[in-house]
PDB file of C-alpha atoms in Angstrom:
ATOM      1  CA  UNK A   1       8.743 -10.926 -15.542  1.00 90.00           C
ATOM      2  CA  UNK A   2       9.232  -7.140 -14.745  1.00 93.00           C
ATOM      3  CA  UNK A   3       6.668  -6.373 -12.351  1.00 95.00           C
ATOM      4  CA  UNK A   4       5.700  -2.088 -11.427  1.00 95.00           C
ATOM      5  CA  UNK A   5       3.149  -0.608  -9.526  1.00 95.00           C
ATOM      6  CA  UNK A   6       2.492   2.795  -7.825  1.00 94.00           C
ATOM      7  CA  UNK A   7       0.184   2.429  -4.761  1.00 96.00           C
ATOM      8  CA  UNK A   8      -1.777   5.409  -2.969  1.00 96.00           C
ATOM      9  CA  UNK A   9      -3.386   4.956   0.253  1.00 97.00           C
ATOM     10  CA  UNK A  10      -5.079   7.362   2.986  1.00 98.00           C
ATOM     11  CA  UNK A  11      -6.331   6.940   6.559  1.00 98.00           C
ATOM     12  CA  UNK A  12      -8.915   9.462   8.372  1.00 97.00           C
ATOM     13  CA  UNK A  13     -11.321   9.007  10.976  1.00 97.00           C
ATOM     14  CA  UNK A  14     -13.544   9.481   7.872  1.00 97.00           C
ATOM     15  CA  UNK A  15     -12.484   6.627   5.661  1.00 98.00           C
ATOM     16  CA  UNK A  16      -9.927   4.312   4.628  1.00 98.00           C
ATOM     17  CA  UNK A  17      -8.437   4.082   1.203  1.00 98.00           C
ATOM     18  CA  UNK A  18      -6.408   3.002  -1.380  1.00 98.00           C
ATOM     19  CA  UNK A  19      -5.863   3.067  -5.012  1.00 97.00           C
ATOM     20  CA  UNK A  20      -3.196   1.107  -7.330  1.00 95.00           C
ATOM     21  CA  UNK A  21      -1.990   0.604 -10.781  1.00 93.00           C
ATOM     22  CA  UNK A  22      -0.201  -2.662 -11.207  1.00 94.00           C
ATOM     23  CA  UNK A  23       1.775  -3.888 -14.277  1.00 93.00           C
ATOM     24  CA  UNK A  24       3.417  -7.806 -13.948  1.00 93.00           C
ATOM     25  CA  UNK A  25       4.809  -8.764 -17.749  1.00 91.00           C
ATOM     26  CA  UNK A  26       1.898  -8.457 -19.941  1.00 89.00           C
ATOM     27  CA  UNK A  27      -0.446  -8.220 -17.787  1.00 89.00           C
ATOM     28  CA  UNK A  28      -2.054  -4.888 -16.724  1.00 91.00           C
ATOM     29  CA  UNK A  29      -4.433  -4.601 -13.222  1.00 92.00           C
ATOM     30  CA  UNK A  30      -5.560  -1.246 -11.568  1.00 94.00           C
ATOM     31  CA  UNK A  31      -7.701  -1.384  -8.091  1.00 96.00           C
ATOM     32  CA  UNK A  32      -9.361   0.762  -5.497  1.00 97.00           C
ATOM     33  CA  UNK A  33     -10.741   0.174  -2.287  1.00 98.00           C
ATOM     34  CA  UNK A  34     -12.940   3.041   0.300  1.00 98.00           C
ATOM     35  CA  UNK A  35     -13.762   1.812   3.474  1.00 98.00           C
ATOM     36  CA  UNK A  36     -16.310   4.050   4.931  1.00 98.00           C
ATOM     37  CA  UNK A  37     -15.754   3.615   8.862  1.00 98.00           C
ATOM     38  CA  UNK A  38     -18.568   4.970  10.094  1.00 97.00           C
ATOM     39  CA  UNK A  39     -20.853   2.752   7.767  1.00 96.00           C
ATOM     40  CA  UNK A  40     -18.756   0.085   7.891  1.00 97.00           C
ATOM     41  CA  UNK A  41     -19.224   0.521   3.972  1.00 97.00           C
ATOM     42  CA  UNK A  42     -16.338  -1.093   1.783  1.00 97.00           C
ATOM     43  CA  UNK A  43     -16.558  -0.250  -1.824  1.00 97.00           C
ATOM     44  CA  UNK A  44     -13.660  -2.084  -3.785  1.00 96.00           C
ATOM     45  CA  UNK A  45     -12.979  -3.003  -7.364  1.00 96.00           C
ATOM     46  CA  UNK A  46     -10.354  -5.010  -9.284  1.00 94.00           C
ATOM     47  CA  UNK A  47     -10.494  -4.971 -12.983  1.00 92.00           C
ATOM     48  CA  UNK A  48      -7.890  -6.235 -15.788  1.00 87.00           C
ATOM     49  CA  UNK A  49      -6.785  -3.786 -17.990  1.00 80.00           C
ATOM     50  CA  UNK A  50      -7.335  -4.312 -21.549  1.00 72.00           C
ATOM     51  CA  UNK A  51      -4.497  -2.666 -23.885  1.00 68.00           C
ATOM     52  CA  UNK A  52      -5.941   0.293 -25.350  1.00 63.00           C
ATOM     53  CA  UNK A  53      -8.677   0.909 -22.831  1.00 71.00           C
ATOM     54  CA  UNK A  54      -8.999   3.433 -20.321  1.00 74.00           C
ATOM     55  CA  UNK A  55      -8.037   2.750 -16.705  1.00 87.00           C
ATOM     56  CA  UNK A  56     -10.156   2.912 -13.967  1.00 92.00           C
ATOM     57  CA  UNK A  57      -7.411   4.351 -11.819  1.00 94.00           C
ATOM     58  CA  UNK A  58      -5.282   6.876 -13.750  1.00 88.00           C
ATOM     59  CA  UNK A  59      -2.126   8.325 -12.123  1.00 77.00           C
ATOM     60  CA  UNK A  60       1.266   9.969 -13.226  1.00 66.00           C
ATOM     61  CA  UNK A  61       2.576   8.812 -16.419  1.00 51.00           C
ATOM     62  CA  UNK A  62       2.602   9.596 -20.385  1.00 41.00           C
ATOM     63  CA  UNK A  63      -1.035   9.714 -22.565  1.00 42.00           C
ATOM     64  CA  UNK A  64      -2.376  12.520 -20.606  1.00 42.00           C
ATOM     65  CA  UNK A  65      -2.656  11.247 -17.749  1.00 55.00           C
ATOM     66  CA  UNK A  66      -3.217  13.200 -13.943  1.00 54.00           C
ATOM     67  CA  UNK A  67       0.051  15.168 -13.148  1.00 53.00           C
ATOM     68  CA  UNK A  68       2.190  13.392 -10.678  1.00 64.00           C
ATOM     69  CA  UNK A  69       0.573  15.183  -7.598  1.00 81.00           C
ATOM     70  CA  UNK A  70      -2.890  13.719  -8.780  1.00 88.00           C
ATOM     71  CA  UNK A  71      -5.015  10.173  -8.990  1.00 95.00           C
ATOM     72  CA  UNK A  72      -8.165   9.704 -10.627  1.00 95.00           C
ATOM     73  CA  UNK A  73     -10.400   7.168  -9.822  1.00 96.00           C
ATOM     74  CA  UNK A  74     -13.104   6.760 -12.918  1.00 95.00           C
ATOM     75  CA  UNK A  75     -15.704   4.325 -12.288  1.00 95.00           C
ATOM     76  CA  UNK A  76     -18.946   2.698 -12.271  1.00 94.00           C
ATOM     77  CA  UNK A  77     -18.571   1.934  -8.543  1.00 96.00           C
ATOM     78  CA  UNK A  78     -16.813   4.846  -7.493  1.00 97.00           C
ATOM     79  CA  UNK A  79     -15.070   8.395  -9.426  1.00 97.00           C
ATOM     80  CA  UNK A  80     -13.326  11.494  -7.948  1.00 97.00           C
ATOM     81  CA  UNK A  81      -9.990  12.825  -7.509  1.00 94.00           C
ATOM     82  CA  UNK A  82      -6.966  12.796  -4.953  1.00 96.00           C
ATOM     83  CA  UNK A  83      -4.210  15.234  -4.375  1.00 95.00           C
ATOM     84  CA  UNK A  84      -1.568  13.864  -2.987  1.00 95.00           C
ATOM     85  CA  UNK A  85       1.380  15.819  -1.147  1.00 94.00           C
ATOM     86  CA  UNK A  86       5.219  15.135  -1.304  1.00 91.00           C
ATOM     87  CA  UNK A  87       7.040  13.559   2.039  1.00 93.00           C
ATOM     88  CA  UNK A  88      10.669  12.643   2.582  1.00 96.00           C
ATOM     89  CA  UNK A  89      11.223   9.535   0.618  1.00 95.00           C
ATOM     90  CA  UNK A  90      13.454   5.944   1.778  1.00 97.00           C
ATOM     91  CA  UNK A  91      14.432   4.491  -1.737  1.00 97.00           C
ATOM     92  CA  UNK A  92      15.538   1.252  -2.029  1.00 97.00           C
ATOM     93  CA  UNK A  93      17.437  -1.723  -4.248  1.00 96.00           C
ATOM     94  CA  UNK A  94      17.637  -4.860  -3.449  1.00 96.00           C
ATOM     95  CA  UNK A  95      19.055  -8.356  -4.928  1.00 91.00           C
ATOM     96  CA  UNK A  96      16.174 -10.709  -4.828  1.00 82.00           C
ATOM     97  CA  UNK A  97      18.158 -14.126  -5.015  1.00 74.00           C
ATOM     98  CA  UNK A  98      18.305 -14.875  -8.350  1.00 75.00           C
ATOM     99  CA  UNK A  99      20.686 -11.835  -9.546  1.00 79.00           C
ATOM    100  CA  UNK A 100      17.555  -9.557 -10.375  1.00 88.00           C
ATOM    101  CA  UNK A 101      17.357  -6.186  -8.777  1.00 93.00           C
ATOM    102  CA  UNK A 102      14.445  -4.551  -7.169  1.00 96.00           C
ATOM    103  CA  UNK A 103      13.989  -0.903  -6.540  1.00 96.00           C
ATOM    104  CA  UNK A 104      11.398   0.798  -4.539  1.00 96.00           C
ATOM    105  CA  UNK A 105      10.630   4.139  -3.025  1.00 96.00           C
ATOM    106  CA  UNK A 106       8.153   4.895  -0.403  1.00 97.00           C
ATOM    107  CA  UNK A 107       6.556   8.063   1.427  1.00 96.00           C
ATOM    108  CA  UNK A 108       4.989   8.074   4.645  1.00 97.00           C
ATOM    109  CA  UNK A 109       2.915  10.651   5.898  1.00 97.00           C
ATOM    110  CA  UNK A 110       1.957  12.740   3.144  1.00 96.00           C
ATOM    111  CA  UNK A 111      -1.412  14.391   2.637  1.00 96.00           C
ATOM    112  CA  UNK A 112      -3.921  13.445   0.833  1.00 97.00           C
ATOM    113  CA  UNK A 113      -6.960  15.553   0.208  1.00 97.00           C
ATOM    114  CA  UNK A 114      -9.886  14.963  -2.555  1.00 97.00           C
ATOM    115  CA  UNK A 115     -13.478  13.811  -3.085  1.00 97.00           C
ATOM    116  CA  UNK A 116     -14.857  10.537  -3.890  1.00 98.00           C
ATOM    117  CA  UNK A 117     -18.551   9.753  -5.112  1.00 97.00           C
ATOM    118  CA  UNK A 118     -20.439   6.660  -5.897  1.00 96.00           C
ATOM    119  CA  UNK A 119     -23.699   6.052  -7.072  1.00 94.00           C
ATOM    120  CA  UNK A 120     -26.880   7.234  -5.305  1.00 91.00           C
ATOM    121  CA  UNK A 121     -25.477  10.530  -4.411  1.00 91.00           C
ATOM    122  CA  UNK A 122     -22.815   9.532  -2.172  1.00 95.00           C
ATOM    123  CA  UNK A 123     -20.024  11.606  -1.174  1.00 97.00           C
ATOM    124  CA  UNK A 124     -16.966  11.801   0.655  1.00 98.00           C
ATOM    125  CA  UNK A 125     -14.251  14.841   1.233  1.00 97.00           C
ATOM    126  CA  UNK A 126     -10.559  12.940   1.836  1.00 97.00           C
ATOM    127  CA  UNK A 127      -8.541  14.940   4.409  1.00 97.00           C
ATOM    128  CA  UNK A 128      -5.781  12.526   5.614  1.00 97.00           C
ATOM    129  CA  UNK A 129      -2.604  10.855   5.724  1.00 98.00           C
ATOM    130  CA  UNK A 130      -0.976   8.269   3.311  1.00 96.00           C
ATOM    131  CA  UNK A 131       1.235   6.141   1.773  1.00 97.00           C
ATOM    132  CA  UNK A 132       2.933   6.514  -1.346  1.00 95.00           C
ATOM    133  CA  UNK A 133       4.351   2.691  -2.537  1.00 96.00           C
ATOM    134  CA  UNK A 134       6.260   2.697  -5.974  1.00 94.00           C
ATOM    135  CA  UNK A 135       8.249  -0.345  -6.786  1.00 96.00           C
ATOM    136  CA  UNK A 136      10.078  -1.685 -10.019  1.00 95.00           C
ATOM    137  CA  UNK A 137      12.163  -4.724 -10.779  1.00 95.00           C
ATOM    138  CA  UNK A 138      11.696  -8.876 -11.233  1.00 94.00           C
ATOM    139  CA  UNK A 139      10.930 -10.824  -7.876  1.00 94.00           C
ATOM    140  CA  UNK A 140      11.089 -14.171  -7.130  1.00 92.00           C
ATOM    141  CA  UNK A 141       9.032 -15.723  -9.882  1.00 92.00           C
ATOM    142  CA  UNK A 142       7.001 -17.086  -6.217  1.00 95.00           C
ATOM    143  CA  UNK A 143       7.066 -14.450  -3.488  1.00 94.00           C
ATOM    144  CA  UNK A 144       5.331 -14.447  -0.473  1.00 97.00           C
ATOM    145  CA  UNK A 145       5.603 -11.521   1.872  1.00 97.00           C
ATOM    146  CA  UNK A 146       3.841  -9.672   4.685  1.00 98.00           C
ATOM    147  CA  UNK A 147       3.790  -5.602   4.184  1.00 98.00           C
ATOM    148  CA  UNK A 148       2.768  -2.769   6.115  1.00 98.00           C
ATOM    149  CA  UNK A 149       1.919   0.648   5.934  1.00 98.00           C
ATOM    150  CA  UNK A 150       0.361   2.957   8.360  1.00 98.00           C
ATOM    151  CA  UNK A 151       0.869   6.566  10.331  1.00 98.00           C
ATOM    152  CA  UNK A 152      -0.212   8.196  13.602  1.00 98.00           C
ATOM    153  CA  UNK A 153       1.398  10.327  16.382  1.00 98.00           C
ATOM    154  CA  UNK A 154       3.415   9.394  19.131  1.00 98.00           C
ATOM    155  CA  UNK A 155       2.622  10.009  23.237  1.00 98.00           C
ATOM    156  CA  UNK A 156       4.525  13.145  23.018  1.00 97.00           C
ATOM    157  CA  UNK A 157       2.965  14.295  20.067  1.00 97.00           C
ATOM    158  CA  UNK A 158       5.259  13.561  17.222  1.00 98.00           C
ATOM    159  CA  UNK A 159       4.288  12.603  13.759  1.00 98.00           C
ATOM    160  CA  UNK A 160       5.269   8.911  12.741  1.00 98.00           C
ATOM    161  CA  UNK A 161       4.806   6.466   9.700  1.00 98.00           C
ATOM    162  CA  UNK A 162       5.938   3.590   9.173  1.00 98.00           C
ATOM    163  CA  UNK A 163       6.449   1.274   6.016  1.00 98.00           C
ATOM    164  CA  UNK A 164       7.390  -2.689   7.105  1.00 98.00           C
ATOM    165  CA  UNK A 165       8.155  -5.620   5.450  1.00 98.00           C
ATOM    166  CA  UNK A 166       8.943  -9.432   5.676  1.00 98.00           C
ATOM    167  CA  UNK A 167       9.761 -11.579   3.183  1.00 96.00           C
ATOM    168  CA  UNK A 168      10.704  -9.099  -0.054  1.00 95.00           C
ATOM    169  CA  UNK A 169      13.177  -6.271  -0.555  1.00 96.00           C
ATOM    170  CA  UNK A 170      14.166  -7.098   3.922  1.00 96.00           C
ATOM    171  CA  UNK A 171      18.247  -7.202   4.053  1.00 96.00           C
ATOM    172  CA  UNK A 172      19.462  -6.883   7.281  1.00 96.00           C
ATOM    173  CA  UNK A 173      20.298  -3.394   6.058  1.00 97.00           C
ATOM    174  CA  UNK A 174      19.813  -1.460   3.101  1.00 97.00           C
ATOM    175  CA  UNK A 175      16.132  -2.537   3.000  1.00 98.00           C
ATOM    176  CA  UNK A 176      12.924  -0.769   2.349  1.00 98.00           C
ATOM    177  CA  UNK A 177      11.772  -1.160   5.965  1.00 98.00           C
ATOM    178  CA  UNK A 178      11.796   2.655   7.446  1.00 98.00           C
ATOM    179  CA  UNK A 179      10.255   4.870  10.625  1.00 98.00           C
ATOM    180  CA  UNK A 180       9.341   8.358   9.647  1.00 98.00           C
ATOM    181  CA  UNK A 181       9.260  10.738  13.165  1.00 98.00           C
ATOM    182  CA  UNK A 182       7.627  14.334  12.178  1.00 98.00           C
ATOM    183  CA  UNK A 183       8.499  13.756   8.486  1.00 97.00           C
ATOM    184  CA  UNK A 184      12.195  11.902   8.299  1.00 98.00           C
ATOM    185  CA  UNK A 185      13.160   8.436   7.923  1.00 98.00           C
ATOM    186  CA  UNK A 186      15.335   5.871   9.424  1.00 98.00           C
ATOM    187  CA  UNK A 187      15.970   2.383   8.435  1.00 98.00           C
ATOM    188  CA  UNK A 188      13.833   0.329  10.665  1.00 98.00           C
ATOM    189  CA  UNK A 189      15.269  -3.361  11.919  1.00 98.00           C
ATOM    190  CA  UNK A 190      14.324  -6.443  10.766  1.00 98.00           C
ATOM    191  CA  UNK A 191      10.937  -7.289  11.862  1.00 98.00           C
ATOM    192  CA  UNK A 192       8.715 -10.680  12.246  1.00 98.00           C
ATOM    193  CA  UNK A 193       4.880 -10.678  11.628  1.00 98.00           C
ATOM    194  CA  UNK A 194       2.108 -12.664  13.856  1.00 98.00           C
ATOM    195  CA  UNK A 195      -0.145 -13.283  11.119  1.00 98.00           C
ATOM    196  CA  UNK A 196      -2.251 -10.293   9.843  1.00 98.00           C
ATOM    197  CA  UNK A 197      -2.456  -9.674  14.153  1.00 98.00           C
ATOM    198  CA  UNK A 198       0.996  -7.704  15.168  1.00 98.00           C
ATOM    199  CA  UNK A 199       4.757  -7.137  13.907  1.00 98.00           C
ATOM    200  CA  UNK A 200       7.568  -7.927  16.786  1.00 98.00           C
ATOM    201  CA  UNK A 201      11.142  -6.361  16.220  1.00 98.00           C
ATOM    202  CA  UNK A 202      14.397  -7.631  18.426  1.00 96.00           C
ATOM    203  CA  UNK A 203      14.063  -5.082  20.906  1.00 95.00           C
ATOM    204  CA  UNK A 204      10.446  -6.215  22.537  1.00 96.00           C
ATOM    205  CA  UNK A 205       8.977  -3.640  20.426  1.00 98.00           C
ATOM    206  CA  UNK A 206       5.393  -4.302  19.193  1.00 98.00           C
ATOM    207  CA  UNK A 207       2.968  -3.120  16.845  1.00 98.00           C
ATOM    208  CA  UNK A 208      -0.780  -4.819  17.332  1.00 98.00           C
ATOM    209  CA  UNK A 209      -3.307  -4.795  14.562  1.00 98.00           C
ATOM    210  CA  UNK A 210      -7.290  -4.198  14.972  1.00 98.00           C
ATOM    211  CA  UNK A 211      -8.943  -4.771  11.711  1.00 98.00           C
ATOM    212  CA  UNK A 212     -11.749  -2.869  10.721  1.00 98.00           C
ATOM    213  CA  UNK A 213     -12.513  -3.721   7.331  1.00 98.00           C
ATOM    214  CA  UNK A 214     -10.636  -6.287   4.709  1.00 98.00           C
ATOM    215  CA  UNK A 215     -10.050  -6.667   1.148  1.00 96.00           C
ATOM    216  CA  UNK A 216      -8.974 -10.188  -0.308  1.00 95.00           C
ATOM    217  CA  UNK A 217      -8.759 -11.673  -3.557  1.00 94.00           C
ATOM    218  CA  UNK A 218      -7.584 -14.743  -4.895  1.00 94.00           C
ATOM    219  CA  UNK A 219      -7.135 -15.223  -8.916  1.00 90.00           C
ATOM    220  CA  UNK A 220      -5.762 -17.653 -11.595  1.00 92.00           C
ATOM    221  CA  UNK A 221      -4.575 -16.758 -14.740  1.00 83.00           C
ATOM    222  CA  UNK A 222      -2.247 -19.594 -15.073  1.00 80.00           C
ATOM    223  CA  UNK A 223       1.094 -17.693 -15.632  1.00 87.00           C
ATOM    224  CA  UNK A 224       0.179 -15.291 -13.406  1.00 91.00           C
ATOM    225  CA  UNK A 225      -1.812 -16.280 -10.085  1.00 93.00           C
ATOM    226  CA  UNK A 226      -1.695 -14.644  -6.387  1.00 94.00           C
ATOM    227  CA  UNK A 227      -3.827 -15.052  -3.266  1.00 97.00           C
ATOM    228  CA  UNK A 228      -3.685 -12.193  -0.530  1.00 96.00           C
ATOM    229  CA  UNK A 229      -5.176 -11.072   2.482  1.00 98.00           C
ATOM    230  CA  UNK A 230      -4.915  -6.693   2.595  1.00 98.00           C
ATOM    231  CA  UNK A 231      -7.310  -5.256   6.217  1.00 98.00           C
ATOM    232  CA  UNK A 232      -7.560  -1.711   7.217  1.00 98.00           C
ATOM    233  CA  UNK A 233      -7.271  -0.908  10.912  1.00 98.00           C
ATOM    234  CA  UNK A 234      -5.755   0.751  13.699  1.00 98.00           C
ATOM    235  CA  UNK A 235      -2.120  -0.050  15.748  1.00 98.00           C
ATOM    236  CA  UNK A 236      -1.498   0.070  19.271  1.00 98.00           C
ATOM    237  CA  UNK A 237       1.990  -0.171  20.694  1.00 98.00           C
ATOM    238  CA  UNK A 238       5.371   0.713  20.186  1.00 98.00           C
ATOM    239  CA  UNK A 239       8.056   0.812  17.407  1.00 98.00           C
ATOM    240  CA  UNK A 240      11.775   0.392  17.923  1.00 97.00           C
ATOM    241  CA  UNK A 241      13.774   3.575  19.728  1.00 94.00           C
ATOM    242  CA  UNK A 242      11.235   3.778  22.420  1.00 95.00           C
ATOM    243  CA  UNK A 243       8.473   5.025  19.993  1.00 98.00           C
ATOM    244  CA  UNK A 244       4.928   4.809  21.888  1.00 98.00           C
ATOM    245  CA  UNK A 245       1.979   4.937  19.806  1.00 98.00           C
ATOM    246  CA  UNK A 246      -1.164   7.097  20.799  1.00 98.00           C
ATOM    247  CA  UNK A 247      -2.688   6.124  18.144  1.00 98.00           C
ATOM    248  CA  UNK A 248      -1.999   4.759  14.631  1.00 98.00           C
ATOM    249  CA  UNK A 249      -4.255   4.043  11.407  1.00 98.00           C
ATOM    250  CA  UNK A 250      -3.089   1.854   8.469  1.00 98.00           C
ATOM    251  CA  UNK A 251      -2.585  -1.156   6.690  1.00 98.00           C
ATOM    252  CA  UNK A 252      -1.339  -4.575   6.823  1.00 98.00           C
ATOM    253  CA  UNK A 253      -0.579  -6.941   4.468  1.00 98.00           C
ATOM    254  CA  UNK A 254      -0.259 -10.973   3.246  1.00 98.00           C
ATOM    255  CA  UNK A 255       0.342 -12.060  -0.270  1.00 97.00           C
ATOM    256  CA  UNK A 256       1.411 -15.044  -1.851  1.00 97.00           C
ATOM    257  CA  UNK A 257       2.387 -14.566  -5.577  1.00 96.00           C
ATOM    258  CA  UNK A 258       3.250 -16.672  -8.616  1.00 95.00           C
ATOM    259  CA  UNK A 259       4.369 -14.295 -11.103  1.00 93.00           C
TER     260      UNK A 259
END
């Protein structure tokens, strides 16, 4: 089946977010997630979408929805709005195996500024980086992969994002894995993940992973079902080209789909 989604995510010292509409065949899913990190406060939903019915996460597309520099999040749990900025894209397509194609295009390190509110009264103002994750095309009918996503600054000061993968769309070259130093990307080389814990490249390079706060979800709808594991946190270390972390915020990623 054709699957398509267009993820948003944003890291602060504030909070932690992301938001996603997902499309696999048929079979329509939006979600959101805000991790509150001085709380410790997760709010997270995942919902079905029934054709014909308003989603819960509304982003660029036709029926009036948000223009493509905007995501809604509408809600019982949580509603507000997100404005998200433009970066340098790395666009990808990849062969998958089984003579399908894949294409994907990410951003790293563009802004993203809104407000959030849930009930009670509770607010927060969104003044941070993020990810921008749009994919299209028909994986592996079973997938498994490890992803991740994150951004920071460097010990002398530069900007850097990263977007890494194992397991989907990962060629030797032409892949979707890329570094982004003060705003422009680079293929990154293949990498290896330690669990949800750290990613290890060829050159002794080495990102490690501090969790903070974790969504997971497992579901069965018999032609579709996936299990995954998705934490926010922080990274420590170093990517390849003698990049040194000061500090880094982001996400990382295992899934294990039948779809």
């Amino acid at each position: 089946m054709r699957k398509r989604w267009r993820y948003v995510a944003a890291f602060s010292d504030e909070v932690m977010l992301c938001a996603a509409r997902v499309q696999v065949g048929p079979f329509a899913q939006t979600f959101f997630a805000l991790f509150d990190r001085a709380s410790g406060e997760l709010i997270e939903r995942t919902r079905m979408r029934v054709p014909g019915t308003v989603a819960e996460v509304r982003g660029p597309g036709p029926g009036g929805d948000p223009a493509p520099s905007e995501v809604r999040i509408e809600s019982k749990a949580l509603r507000g709005h997100l404005d998200v900025g433009d970066g340098t894209p790395w666009e990808a397509r990849c062969r998958n195996g089984e003579g399908n194609e894949v294409w994907t295009r990410k951003q790293v390190g563009v802004s993203v500024r809104g407000e959030l509110r849930a009930p009670g009264g509770r607010s927060w103002k969104v003044d941070g980086l993020g990810v921008i994750d749009e994919t299209d095309g028909h994986h592996p009918r079973h997938t498994v992969w490890s992803w991740s996503a994150g951004v920071g600054r460097t010990t002398d000061g530069r900007r850097v994002g990263w977007n890494l993968v194992e397991g989907v769309n990962d060629p030797e070259t032409g892949s979707e894995r890329a570094i982004w130093v003060d705003g422009e990307p680079t293929e990154a080389p293949s990498c290896r993940f330690e669990g949800l814990e750290a990613i290890s490249f060829g050159d002794d390079s080495r990102l490690a992973f501090s969790a903070e706060a974790e969504r997971r979800r497992r579901e069965n709808r018999l032609i579709v079902r996936y299990a995954y594991r998705q934490p926010f946190g922080t990274f420590t270390g170093s990517l390849p080209g003698g990049i040194e972390l000061a500090r880094g915020m982001g996400v990382i990623e295992h899934h294990d789909a039948h779809w």
